[in-house]
Amino acid sequence: MASITVERSIGTTKKAVLGGLIGYNTEKLGRQKYKRLAISLKERGKIVGGIVGEVWTTVLFIQLFWIEQKYRGKDHGTKLIAAIEDEARRIGATRSYLDTMSFQAPGFYRGCGYEEFGAIDGYPGGVTRHWFTKSL
């Protein structure tokens, strides 16, 4: 009989779930393109900002994006977004999506041409999580 177990370490379960999901997706969609991307902003060899994402099939998901405070407001963020979008287009992406918290950068993403398609309230301090998408 099957049983449910709360795991203290996610490694083994994550590997099994990911393997099963990839197998199922391949069965339904055929072999899919998957590529991880990272673009960095450097000052004297030190990373002071960057953006990390992945392209699965034809969609870029921007997972992580950060710039050290003193480099913000100087167009570096816009250039990093453009760079990851350009790289994603080069490998066949036609759409991008991301999420951000209300205290982070929703206005910045709107300024880069992203449109909000969803939000969830309920985070501490009245914070909202927003999802954005953009056609590439």
Short mmCIF file of C-alpha atoms in Angstrom, two decimals:
data_model
loop_
_atom_site.label_atom_id
_atom_site.label_comp_id
_atom_site.label_asym_id
_atom_site.label_seq_id
_atom_site.Cartn_x
_atom_site.Cartn_y
_atom_site.Cartn_z
CA MET A 1 0.00 0.00 0.00
CA ALA A 2 1.31 3.49 -0.90
CA SER A 3 2.14 5.85 1.96
CA ILE A 4 2.86 9.56 2.27
CA THR A 5 6.10 10.60 3.96
CA VAL A 6 7.35 14.04 4.94
CA GLU A 7 11.01 14.21 3.88
CA ARG A 8 13.73 16.08 5.80
CA SER A 9 15.88 16.38 2.68
CA ILE A 10 14.42 17.10 -0.76
CA GLY A 11 17.20 15.73 -3.00
CA THR A 12 15.97 12.18 -3.63
CA THR A 13 12.31 13.15 -3.93
CA LYS A 14 13.08 16.12 -6.20
CA LYS A 15 15.16 13.90 -8.51
CA ALA A 16 12.37 11.30 -8.73
CA VAL A 17 9.63 13.90 -9.29
CA LEU A 18 11.67 15.77 -11.91
CA GLY A 19 12.50 12.53 -13.73
CA GLY A 20 8.86 11.49 -13.78
CA LEU A 21 7.71 14.92 -14.92
CA ILE A 22 10.29 15.09 -17.71
CA GLY A 23 9.24 11.62 -18.88
CA TYR A 24 5.56 12.56 -18.90
CA ASN A 25 6.22 15.88 -20.68
CA THR A 26 8.36 14.14 -23.30
CA GLU A 27 5.55 11.64 -23.88
CA LYS A 28 3.08 14.50 -24.50
CA LEU A 29 5.32 17.09 -26.22
CA GLY A 30 8.20 15.12 -27.67
CA ARG A 31 11.81 15.98 -26.89
CA GLN A 32 11.97 19.53 -25.56
CA LYS A 33 14.65 22.19 -25.68
CA TYR A 34 15.97 23.22 -22.25
CA LYS A 35 18.77 25.71 -21.68
CA ARG A 36 19.88 27.59 -18.59
CA LEU A 37 21.08 31.18 -19.01
CA ALA A 38 23.08 33.55 -16.80
CA ILE A 39 24.12 37.12 -17.57
CA SER A 40 26.32 39.02 -15.13
CA LEU A 41 27.19 42.64 -14.44
CA LYS A 42 30.80 42.92 -13.31
CA GLU A 43 32.94 45.65 -11.83
CA ARG A 44 36.69 44.84 -11.74
CA GLY A 45 35.95 41.14 -12.07
CA LYS A 46 33.43 41.05 -9.20
CA ILE A 47 29.79 40.21 -9.96
CA VAL A 48 27.71 43.18 -8.80
CA GLY A 49 24.49 42.07 -10.47
CA GLY A 50 23.04 39.41 -12.65
CA ILE A 51 20.09 37.64 -14.12
CA VAL A 52 19.48 33.89 -14.24
CA GLY A 53 16.83 32.07 -16.23
CA GLU A 54 15.97 29.11 -18.35
CA VAL A 55 14.37 28.48 -21.70
CA TRP A 56 12.07 25.50 -21.83
CA THR A 57 10.58 24.78 -25.26
CA THR A 58 10.02 28.37 -26.50
CA VAL A 59 9.53 30.24 -23.20
CA LEU A 60 12.10 32.09 -21.11
CA PHE A 61 11.52 32.03 -17.35
CA ILE A 62 13.53 34.70 -15.53
CA GLN A 63 14.19 33.08 -12.16
CA LEU A 64 16.59 35.41 -10.37
CA PHE A 65 17.55 39.05 -10.89
CA TRP A 66 19.61 41.26 -8.60
CA ILE A 67 21.80 44.34 -8.83
CA GLU A 68 23.90 45.74 -5.99
CA GLN A 69 22.27 48.94 -4.70
CA LYS A 70 24.94 51.40 -5.91
CA TYR A 71 24.56 50.15 -9.52
CA ARG A 72 20.79 50.58 -9.65
CA GLY A 73 19.14 53.40 -11.58
CA LYS A 74 21.97 53.51 -14.13
CA ASP A 75 20.33 51.47 -16.93
CA HIS A 76 22.19 48.26 -15.99
CA GLY A 77 18.93 46.44 -15.22
CA THR A 78 17.42 47.31 -18.59
CA LYS A 79 20.59 46.10 -20.31
CA LEU A 80 20.60 42.83 -18.36
CA ILE A 81 16.95 42.17 -19.27
CA ALA A 82 17.68 42.95 -22.94
CA ALA A 83 20.72 40.64 -22.89
CA ILE A 84 18.85 37.62 -21.51
CA GLU A 85 15.91 38.24 -23.85
CA ASP A 86 18.28 38.48 -26.83
CA GLU A 87 20.03 35.25 -25.86
CA ALA A 88 16.67 33.53 -25.36
CA ARG A 89 15.47 34.71 -28.79
CA ARG A 90 18.71 33.43 -30.33
CA ILE A 91 17.86 29.92 -29.11
CA GLY A 92 14.22 30.12 -30.19
CA ALA A 93 12.24 31.66 -27.32
CA THR A 94 9.14 33.62 -28.29
CA ARG A 95 7.84 34.57 -24.82
CA SER A 96 9.21 35.46 -21.40
CA TYR A 97 7.73 35.41 -17.90
CA LEU A 98 8.83 36.20 -14.35
CA ASP A 99 7.53 36.96 -10.90
CA THR A 100 8.42 39.73 -8.46
CA MET A 101 7.24 41.01 -5.10
CA SER A 102 5.48 44.36 -4.70
CA PHE A 103 8.49 45.79 -2.80
CA GLN A 104 10.91 44.69 -5.52
CA ALA A 105 10.45 45.84 -9.12
CA PRO A 106 6.97 45.60 -10.69
CA GLY A 107 7.29 49.11 -12.15
CA PHE A 108 10.67 48.28 -13.64
CA TYR A 109 9.28 45.23 -15.46
CA ARG A 110 6.33 47.24 -16.79
CA GLY A 111 8.86 49.76 -18.12
CA CYS A 112 10.62 46.91 -19.94
CA GLY A 113 7.39 45.99 -21.75
CA TYR A 114 6.12 43.24 -19.43
CA GLU A 115 2.39 42.90 -18.74
CA GLU A 116 1.00 41.61 -15.47
CA PHE A 117 -1.09 38.45 -15.74
CA GLY A 118 -1.59 37.55 -12.11
CA ALA A 119 -1.01 38.43 -8.48
CA ILE A 120 -1.34 36.80 -5.06
CA ASP A 121 -1.89 38.73 -1.84
CA GLY A 122 -1.32 37.31 1.60
CA TYR A 123 2.39 37.71 2.14
CA PRO A 124 3.51 39.32 5.44
CA GLY A 125 3.37 43.10 5.64
CA GLY A 126 0.76 43.45 2.89
CA VAL A 127 3.21 42.31 0.21
CA THR A 128 1.85 41.00 -3.11
CA ARG A 129 3.55 38.66 -5.56
CA HIS A 130 3.10 39.65 -9.23
CA TRP A 131 3.54 37.60 -12.42
CA PHE A 132 4.53 39.26 -15.69
CA THR A 133 4.88 38.13 -19.30
CA LYS A 134 6.16 39.58 -22.55
CA SER A 135 6.18 38.48 -26.15
CA LEU A 136 9.72 38.24 -27.47
#
